[in-house]
Amino acid sequence: MSFYDRIKDAKKILYLDLGFLGDTIHQIPALNCIREAFPHAEIHAMVGEHIMSIMKVVPWLDEVIGYPRFPKGPPWYKDISRVLNLRKEGYDVIINLNGSDRSSLLTWAIGAPARLGRIPPKIPAFWKYCFTDTVFVPRETMPIYKQSWQCLKEVGFPGEKPEFNITIPQAVLETIDELLDHQKDFIHISPFTTQDFRELPISLLADFINKINHTYPDLKLVLSCAPNDREFSKFNTLLQGLNVKPWKTFPGTLNMVQLAALISKASLHIGGDTGSIHIAFMVSTPTLSWFRHEYVHGVQWLPDGPKHCALLGKVSPAGLTGITVEDLMDSFIPIHIQR
């Protein structure tokens, strides 16, 4: 009998994932699979506290629980009261496809009659005691969202294909409409990531944006960045290198759900290996992105499908190398024409 067949009567399910923004976004299709299989069950999700707000786009979850994952998880003894409170919830099932040591120990400590875990690449001695059932799906062979969904398929869950099934709150969409003067047909650019070596050099970014403006002078460009001093500084430097002022700029002024609404209205999202590229994929906006060639797990994070194009560069202290303005334009023009 499959894991799914054995838990069909479950009334309360916890899905546990303590990843960062991209990780959590890629769990949504698996969560949707669980919801469709258990339309009447109470489903909770535990995610990183710092990215809880993005889960507002999945209103079919009954509760989202935050865990203080960033910038560093708490010492084990600070989890005791959290675990005791979660044990009172009386979960019938815990599903944890993350595999990290901390999330596995939390799964064991919170407890449930059925606990499903995905077998990690390296199995600690304690790991087998954390779960009642395990599943194996190869890593590095497909995008993360497909991996997590496939884990559920392997243990008997129904479903034809992985789907995000998100809904951006109407009030947020209306706010973004006002910020955009109710205009459409624009391109969103998220120029920075969390680390210099994952980014294109600012001078190259400026040349690329200037080339877009020169080639398509009527095209509306919207630029945004994260709300921190590092990106503020780089954002200002980038703006100084542009020949034409962007149509709209949002220097750290949007929250995660507002950013999702903005990107959902864009005809194209351009950016690097950071949370916004996964938001764009989630809301089905075409993307042009750049990733590290040395990033051996890149296939797991690259947006897949015909609407997405990714360039690979080599890491250097000054940013990614091996990507030129010509490369960027050669990728941009076909996407722009087809949009």
Tab-separated table of C-alpha atoms in Angstrom:
chain	number	residue	atom	x	y	z
A	1	MET	CA	0.000	0.000	0.000
A	2	SER	CA	1.370	3.436	-0.952
A	3	PHE	CA	2.036	6.223	1.521
A	4	TYR	CA	-0.831	8.189	-0.017
A	5	ASP	CA	-3.285	5.303	0.389
A	6	ARG	CA	-2.307	4.956	4.044
A	7	ILE	CA	-2.905	8.638	4.862
A	8	LYS	CA	-6.160	9.163	2.902
A	9	ASP	CA	-8.085	9.867	6.098
A	10	ALA	CA	-5.651	12.557	7.308
A	11	LYS	CA	-7.347	15.629	8.708
A	12	LYS	CA	-4.304	17.782	9.455
A	13	ILE	CA	-1.085	17.949	7.408
A	14	LEU	CA	2.129	19.925	7.932
A	15	TYR	CA	4.439	20.601	4.975
A	16	LEU	CA	7.853	21.586	6.292
A	17	ASP	CA	10.430	23.460	4.222
A	18	LEU	CA	13.008	25.865	5.618
A	19	GLY	CA	14.577	27.100	2.396
A	20	PHE	CA	15.051	30.613	1.092
A	21	LEU	CA	12.717	32.448	-1.280
A	22	GLY	CA	13.445	30.419	-4.403
A	23	ASP	CA	13.280	27.126	-2.479
A	24	THR	CA	9.900	27.991	-1.012
A	25	ILE	CA	8.425	29.151	-4.317
A	26	HIS	CA	9.451	25.843	-5.884
A	27	GLN	CA	7.507	23.953	-3.196
A	28	ILE	CA	4.176	25.503	-4.186
A	29	PRO	CA	3.332	22.917	-6.890
A	30	ALA	CA	3.884	20.128	-4.333
A	31	LEU	CA	1.664	21.970	-1.861
A	32	ASN	CA	-0.958	22.353	-4.577
A	33	CYS	CA	-0.744	18.616	-5.250
A	34	ILE	CA	-1.420	17.946	-1.557
A	35	ARG	CA	-4.347	20.356	-1.491
A	36	GLU	CA	-5.957	18.734	-4.535
A	37	ALA	CA	-5.498	15.288	-3.000
A	38	PHE	CA	-6.900	16.468	0.360
A	39	PRO	CA	-9.531	19.117	-0.451
A	40	HIS	CA	-11.057	18.998	3.044
A	41	ALA	CA	-7.947	18.569	5.190
A	42	GLU	CA	-6.324	21.362	7.182
A	43	ILE	CA	-2.962	22.058	5.556
A	44	HIS	CA	-0.203	24.071	7.242
A	45	ALA	CA	3.174	25.050	5.776
A	46	MET	CA	6.283	25.961	7.753
A	47	VAL	CA	8.649	28.249	5.814
A	48	GLY	CA	11.432	30.715	6.530
A	49	GLU	CA	10.069	33.573	8.632
A	50	HIS	CA	11.713	36.209	6.430
A	51	ILE	CA	9.823	35.091	3.305
A	52	MET	CA	6.450	34.229	4.860
A	53	SER	CA	4.709	37.068	3.033
A	54	ILE	CA	5.148	35.447	-0.390
A	55	MET	CA	2.781	32.717	0.787
A	56	LYS	CA	-0.086	35.191	0.582
A	57	VAL	CA	-0.327	34.088	-3.049
A	58	VAL	CA	-1.452	30.613	-1.918
A	59	PRO	CA	-4.746	31.396	-0.124
A	60	TRP	CA	-5.765	27.724	-0.136
A	61	LEU	CA	-3.304	27.049	2.684
A	62	ASP	CA	-4.968	27.107	6.094
A	63	GLU	CA	-1.944	28.424	7.959
A	64	VAL	CA	1.624	29.533	7.251
A	65	ILE	CA	4.086	29.146	10.123
A	66	GLY	CA	7.307	31.133	10.133
A	67	TYR	CA	10.649	29.729	11.222
A	68	PRO	CA	13.602	32.088	12.008
A	69	ARG	CA	15.827	30.763	9.239
A	70	PHE	CA	17.629	33.991	8.210
A	71	PRO	CA	20.381	35.034	8.587
A	72	LYS	CA	21.042	32.038	10.832
A	73	GLY	CA	18.812	29.490	12.494
A	74	PRO	CA	18.368	29.572	16.288
A	75	PRO	CA	20.284	27.264	18.663
A	76	TRP	CA	18.467	23.977	19.301
A	77	TYR	CA	17.238	24.883	22.783
A	78	LYS	CA	15.273	27.833	21.393
A	79	ASP	CA	13.234	25.378	19.340
A	80	ILE	CA	11.866	23.591	22.402
A	81	SER	CA	8.865	25.859	23.003
A	82	ARG	CA	8.183	26.027	19.262
A	83	VAL	CA	8.170	22.242	19.006
A	84	LEU	CA	5.939	21.845	22.064
A	85	ASN	CA	3.374	24.235	20.577
A	86	LEU	CA	3.445	22.439	17.249
A	87	ARG	CA	3.023	19.052	18.915
A	88	LYS	CA	-0.256	20.359	20.349
A	89	GLU	CA	-1.529	20.812	16.783
A	90	GLY	CA	-1.892	17.044	16.501
A	91	TYR	CA	-0.726	16.641	12.908
A	92	ASP	CA	-1.651	13.369	11.237
A	93	VAL	CA	1.011	13.781	8.561
A	94	ILE	CA	4.256	15.716	8.139
A	95	ILE	CA	5.803	15.962	4.677
A	96	ASN	CA	9.382	17.202	4.518
A	97	LEU	CA	11.119	17.055	1.122
A	98	ASN	CA	13.883	19.437	2.208
A	99	GLY	CA	16.218	16.904	3.769
A	100	SER	CA	18.330	19.286	5.856
A	101	ASP	CA	19.476	18.150	9.299
A	102	ARG	CA	17.509	20.843	11.105
A	103	SER	CA	14.251	20.273	9.229
A	104	SER	CA	14.576	16.498	9.664
A	105	LEU	CA	15.071	16.815	13.422
A	106	LEU	CA	12.126	19.196	13.617
A	107	THR	CA	10.000	16.653	11.764
A	108	TRP	CA	10.914	13.995	14.320
A	109	ALA	CA	10.404	16.338	17.295
A	110	ILE	CA	7.026	17.708	16.173
A	111	GLY	CA	5.862	14.164	15.574
A	112	ALA	CA	3.022	12.671	13.556
A	113	PRO	CA	1.881	9.098	12.909
A	114	ALA	CA	3.071	9.451	9.291
A	115	ARG	CA	6.213	11.389	8.379
A	116	LEU	CA	7.493	11.411	4.792
A	117	GLY	CA	11.080	12.448	4.049
A	118	ARG	CA	13.116	12.661	0.879
A	119	ILE	CA	16.369	10.720	1.034
A	120	PRO	CA	19.271	13.241	1.055
A	121	PRO	CA	22.563	12.801	-0.843
A	122	LYS	CA	24.402	12.117	2.426
A	123	ILE	CA	22.401	10.350	5.117
A	124	PRO	CA	23.307	11.232	8.733
A	125	ALA	CA	23.072	8.405	11.258
A	126	PHE	CA	20.041	9.955	12.973
A	127	TRP	CA	18.109	10.631	9.770
A	128	LYS	CA	16.327	7.287	9.442
A	129	TYR	CA	14.697	7.789	12.842
A	130	CYS	CA	13.093	11.075	11.782
A	131	PHE	CA	10.684	9.576	9.245
A	132	THR	CA	8.234	6.710	9.016
A	133	ASP	CA	8.412	6.710	5.205
A	134	THR	CA	10.997	7.838	2.672
A	135	VAL	CA	11.095	8.612	-1.034
A	136	PHE	CA	13.969	8.829	-3.481
A	137	VAL	CA	13.985	11.155	-6.500
A	138	PRO	CA	17.305	12.000	-8.230
A	139	ARG	CA	18.611	15.527	-7.800
A	140	GLU	CA	20.288	17.744	-10.412
A	141	THR	CA	18.266	16.164	-13.222
A	142	MET	CA	15.215	18.423	-13.272
A	143	PRO	CA	13.976	21.727	-11.796
A	144	ILE	CA	13.321	21.752	-8.058
A	145	TYR	CA	9.569	22.235	-8.440
A	146	LYS	CA	9.398	19.087	-10.578
A	147	GLN	CA	11.551	17.152	-8.117
A	148	SER	CA	9.275	17.915	-5.161
A	149	TRP	CA	6.135	17.158	-7.166
A	150	GLN	CA	7.697	13.913	-8.408
A	151	CYS	CA	8.390	12.867	-4.818
A	152	LEU	CA	4.659	12.959	-4.142
A	153	LYS	CA	3.904	11.066	-7.340
A	154	GLU	CA	6.351	8.347	-6.318
A	155	VAL	CA	4.404	7.724	-3.105
A	156	GLY	CA	1.019	7.569	-4.816
A	157	PHE	CA	-0.364	11.116	-4.896
A	158	PRO	CA	-2.670	11.824	-7.853
A	159	GLY	CA	-2.038	14.646	-10.344
A	160	GLU	CA	-1.239	15.135	-14.010
A	161	LYS	CA	1.410	17.843	-13.842
A	162	PRO	CA	2.956	20.311	-11.374
A	163	GLU	CA	0.993	23.562	-11.144
A	164	PHE	CA	1.481	26.663	-9.014
A	165	ASN	CA	-2.199	27.635	-8.770
A	166	ILE	CA	-1.450	30.984	-7.130
A	167	THR	CA	-3.652	34.037	-6.637
A	168	ILE	CA	-2.199	37.492	-6.063
A	169	PRO	CA	-4.551	39.474	-3.784
A	170	GLN	CA	-6.711	41.884	-5.765
A	171	ALA	CA	-5.892	44.801	-3.466
A	172	VAL	CA	-2.179	44.315	-4.191
A	173	LEU	CA	-2.806	44.187	-7.956
A	174	GLU	CA	-4.760	47.428	-7.733
A	175	THR	CA	-1.953	49.112	-5.769
A	176	ILE	CA	0.575	48.135	-8.427
A	177	ASP	CA	-1.770	49.319	-11.182
A	178	GLU	CA	-1.795	52.748	-9.563
A	179	LEU	CA	1.991	52.814	-9.209
A	180	LEU	CA	2.228	51.968	-12.913
A	181	ASP	CA	-0.290	54.680	-13.863
A	182	HIS	CA	-2.518	51.861	-15.154
A	183	GLN	CA	-0.074	51.361	-18.025
A	184	LYS	CA	0.891	48.003	-19.503
A	185	ASP	CA	3.492	46.611	-21.896
A	186	PHE	CA	6.686	47.156	-19.906
A	187	ILE	CA	9.806	45.157	-19.087
A	188	HIS	CA	10.951	44.607	-15.528
A	189	ILE	CA	14.659	44.471	-14.691
A	190	SER	CA	15.986	43.213	-11.368
A	191	PRO	CA	19.700	43.927	-11.860
A	192	PHE	CA	21.209	42.612	-8.626
A	193	THR	CA	21.449	39.450	-6.543
A	194	THR	CA	22.668	38.884	-2.998
A	195	GLN	CA	26.342	38.499	-3.958
A	196	ASP	CA	28.620	40.382	-6.348
A	197	PHE	CA	30.032	37.271	-8.039
A	198	ARG	CA	26.532	36.188	-9.133
A	199	GLU	CA	25.830	39.490	-10.878
A	200	LEU	CA	26.739	41.080	-14.157
A	201	PRO	CA	29.168	44.004	-13.737
A	202	ILE	CA	27.309	47.306	-13.390
A	203	SER	CA	29.026	48.747	-16.468
A	204	LEU	CA	27.792	45.801	-18.556
A	205	LEU	CA	24.286	46.147	-17.179
A	206	ALA	CA	24.300	49.846	-18.042
A	207	ASP	CA	25.526	49.142	-21.577
A	208	PHE	CA	22.815	46.499	-22.025
A	209	ILE	CA	20.022	48.763	-20.807
A	210	ASN	CA	21.343	51.630	-22.932
A	211	LYS	CA	21.339	49.317	-25.945
A	212	ILE	CA	17.712	48.362	-25.278
A	213	ASN	CA	16.767	52.024	-25.013
A	214	HIS	CA	18.616	52.863	-28.237
A	215	THR	CA	17.098	49.948	-30.185
A	216	TYR	CA	13.564	50.291	-28.778
A	217	PRO	CA	13.195	53.931	-27.658
A	218	ASP	CA	9.472	53.580	-26.935
A	219	LEU	CA	9.871	50.567	-24.674
A	220	LYS	CA	8.991	51.141	-21.016
A	221	LEU	CA	11.602	49.846	-18.553
A	222	VAL	CA	10.931	49.303	-14.852
A	223	LEU	CA	13.882	48.723	-12.495
A	224	SER	CA	13.747	47.526	-8.904
A	225	CYS	CA	16.105	46.343	-6.179
A	226	ALA	CA	16.001	44.927	-2.664
A	227	PRO	CA	15.694	47.181	0.415
A	228	ASN	CA	19.287	47.103	1.659
A	229	ASP	CA	22.214	49.526	1.572
A	230	ARG	CA	24.305	47.328	-0.713
A	231	GLU	CA	21.704	47.281	-3.467
A	232	PHE	CA	20.717	50.931	-2.930
A	233	SER	CA	24.305	51.961	-3.620
A	234	LYS	CA	24.644	49.765	-6.690
A	235	PHE	CA	21.235	50.864	-7.946
A	236	ASN	CA	22.267	54.535	-7.836
A	237	THR	CA	25.532	53.745	-9.613
A	238	LEU	CA	23.617	51.907	-12.343
A	239	LEU	CA	21.173	54.791	-12.830
A	240	GLN	CA	24.080	57.200	-13.258
A	241	GLY	CA	25.371	55.070	-16.128
A	242	LEU	CA	22.099	55.120	-18.078
A	243	ASN	CA	21.576	57.474	-21.010
A	244	VAL	CA	17.821	57.499	-20.492
A	245	LYS	CA	16.000	57.543	-17.184
A	246	PRO	CA	13.888	54.371	-16.700
A	247	TRP	CA	10.131	54.773	-16.944
A	248	LYS	CA	9.663	53.627	-13.326
A	249	THR	CA	12.061	52.704	-10.524
A	250	PHE	CA	11.319	50.922	-7.259
A	251	PRO	CA	14.501	51.022	-5.137
A	252	GLY	CA	13.511	48.715	-2.305
A	253	THR	CA	9.993	50.123	-2.010
A	254	LEU	CA	8.018	46.955	-2.827
A	255	ASN	CA	7.295	44.039	-0.534
A	256	MET	CA	7.438	40.483	-1.901
A	257	VAL	CA	3.789	40.225	-2.868
A	258	GLN	CA	3.850	43.652	-4.515
A	259	LEU	CA	6.945	42.584	-6.448
A	260	ALA	CA	5.096	39.459	-7.574
A	261	ALA	CA	2.181	41.610	-8.739
A	262	LEU	CA	4.534	43.930	-10.616
A	263	ILE	CA	6.346	41.073	-12.339
A	264	SER	CA	3.041	39.386	-13.198
A	265	LYS	CA	2.083	42.484	-15.199
A	266	ALA	CA	5.424	42.697	-17.040
A	267	SER	CA	5.814	41.313	-20.549
A	268	LEU	CA	9.352	40.185	-19.663
A	269	HIS	CA	11.471	39.888	-16.529
A	270	ILE	CA	15.248	40.352	-16.810
A	271	GLY	CA	17.579	39.475	-13.947
A	272	GLY	CA	20.070	37.161	-12.321
A	273	ASP	CA	20.056	34.184	-9.999
A	274	THR	CA	17.967	35.566	-7.174
A	275	GLY	CA	14.446	35.407	-5.738
A	276	SER	CA	12.816	37.616	-8.357
A	277	ILE	CA	13.615	35.170	-11.171
A	278	HIS	CA	11.691	32.480	-9.303
A	279	ILE	CA	8.823	34.884	-8.697
A	280	ALA	CA	8.718	35.546	-12.448
A	281	PHE	CA	8.609	31.827	-13.150
A	282	MET	CA	5.855	31.390	-10.568
A	283	VAL	CA	3.637	34.049	-12.175
A	284	SER	CA	4.351	32.771	-15.734
A	285	THR	CA	6.196	35.875	-16.929
A	286	PRO	CA	8.845	35.195	-19.628
A	287	THR	CA	12.420	35.630	-18.397
A	288	LEU	CA	15.911	36.454	-19.586
A	289	SER	CA	18.407	35.574	-16.881
A	290	TRP	CA	22.063	34.910	-16.132
A	291	PHE	CA	23.526	32.186	-13.925
A	292	ARG	CA	26.919	30.872	-12.901
A	293	HIS	CA	28.392	28.315	-15.287
A	294	GLU	CA	30.204	26.753	-12.320
A	295	TYR	CA	26.924	26.299	-10.481
A	296	VAL	CA	26.648	22.524	-10.824
A	297	HIS	CA	23.045	22.521	-9.596
A	298	GLY	CA	22.015	25.104	-12.166
A	299	VAL	CA	19.571	22.806	-13.931
A	300	GLN	CA	17.620	22.693	-10.688
A	301	TRP	CA	17.102	26.445	-10.601
A	302	LEU	CA	17.023	27.536	-14.247
A	303	PRO	CA	13.491	28.490	-15.345
A	304	ASP	CA	12.426	25.818	-17.813
A	305	GLY	CA	10.180	26.029	-20.864
A	306	PRO	CA	10.095	27.938	-24.165
A	307	LYS	CA	9.349	31.311	-22.537
A	308	HIS	CA	12.656	31.363	-20.666
A	309	CYS	CA	16.234	32.013	-21.753
A	310	ALA	CA	19.288	31.794	-19.481
A	311	LEU	CA	22.898	32.777	-20.181
A	312	LEU	CA	25.792	31.211	-18.281
A	313	GLY	CA	28.829	33.196	-17.149
A	314	LYS	CA	31.970	32.424	-15.190
A	315	VAL	CA	32.458	33.654	-11.650
A	316	SER	CA	34.949	36.413	-10.893
A	317	PRO	CA	35.319	38.889	-8.001
A	318	ALA	CA	34.013	41.626	-10.320
A	319	GLY	CA	30.955	39.630	-11.357
A	320	LEU	CA	30.082	37.136	-14.073
A	321	THR	CA	32.355	37.109	-17.113
A	322	GLY	CA	31.936	35.595	-20.559
A	323	ILE	CA	28.603	37.318	-21.208
A	324	THR	CA	28.627	40.300	-23.554
A	325	VAL	CA	26.131	42.987	-24.478
A	326	GLU	CA	25.815	41.262	-27.847
A	327	ASP	CA	24.957	37.978	-26.112
A	328	LEU	CA	22.307	39.716	-24.044
A	329	MET	CA	20.786	41.505	-27.028
A	330	ASP	CA	20.840	38.334	-29.136
A	331	SER	CA	18.759	36.665	-26.413
A	332	PHE	CA	16.591	39.696	-25.707
A	333	ILE	CA	15.462	40.523	-29.249
A	334	PRO	CA	13.695	37.207	-30.035
A	335	ILE	CA	11.881	37.267	-26.689
A	336	HIS	CA	10.898	40.908	-27.200
A	337	ILE	CA	9.577	40.233	-30.707
A	338	GLN	CA	7.558	37.183	-29.621
A	339	ARG	CA	6.024	38.701	-26.494
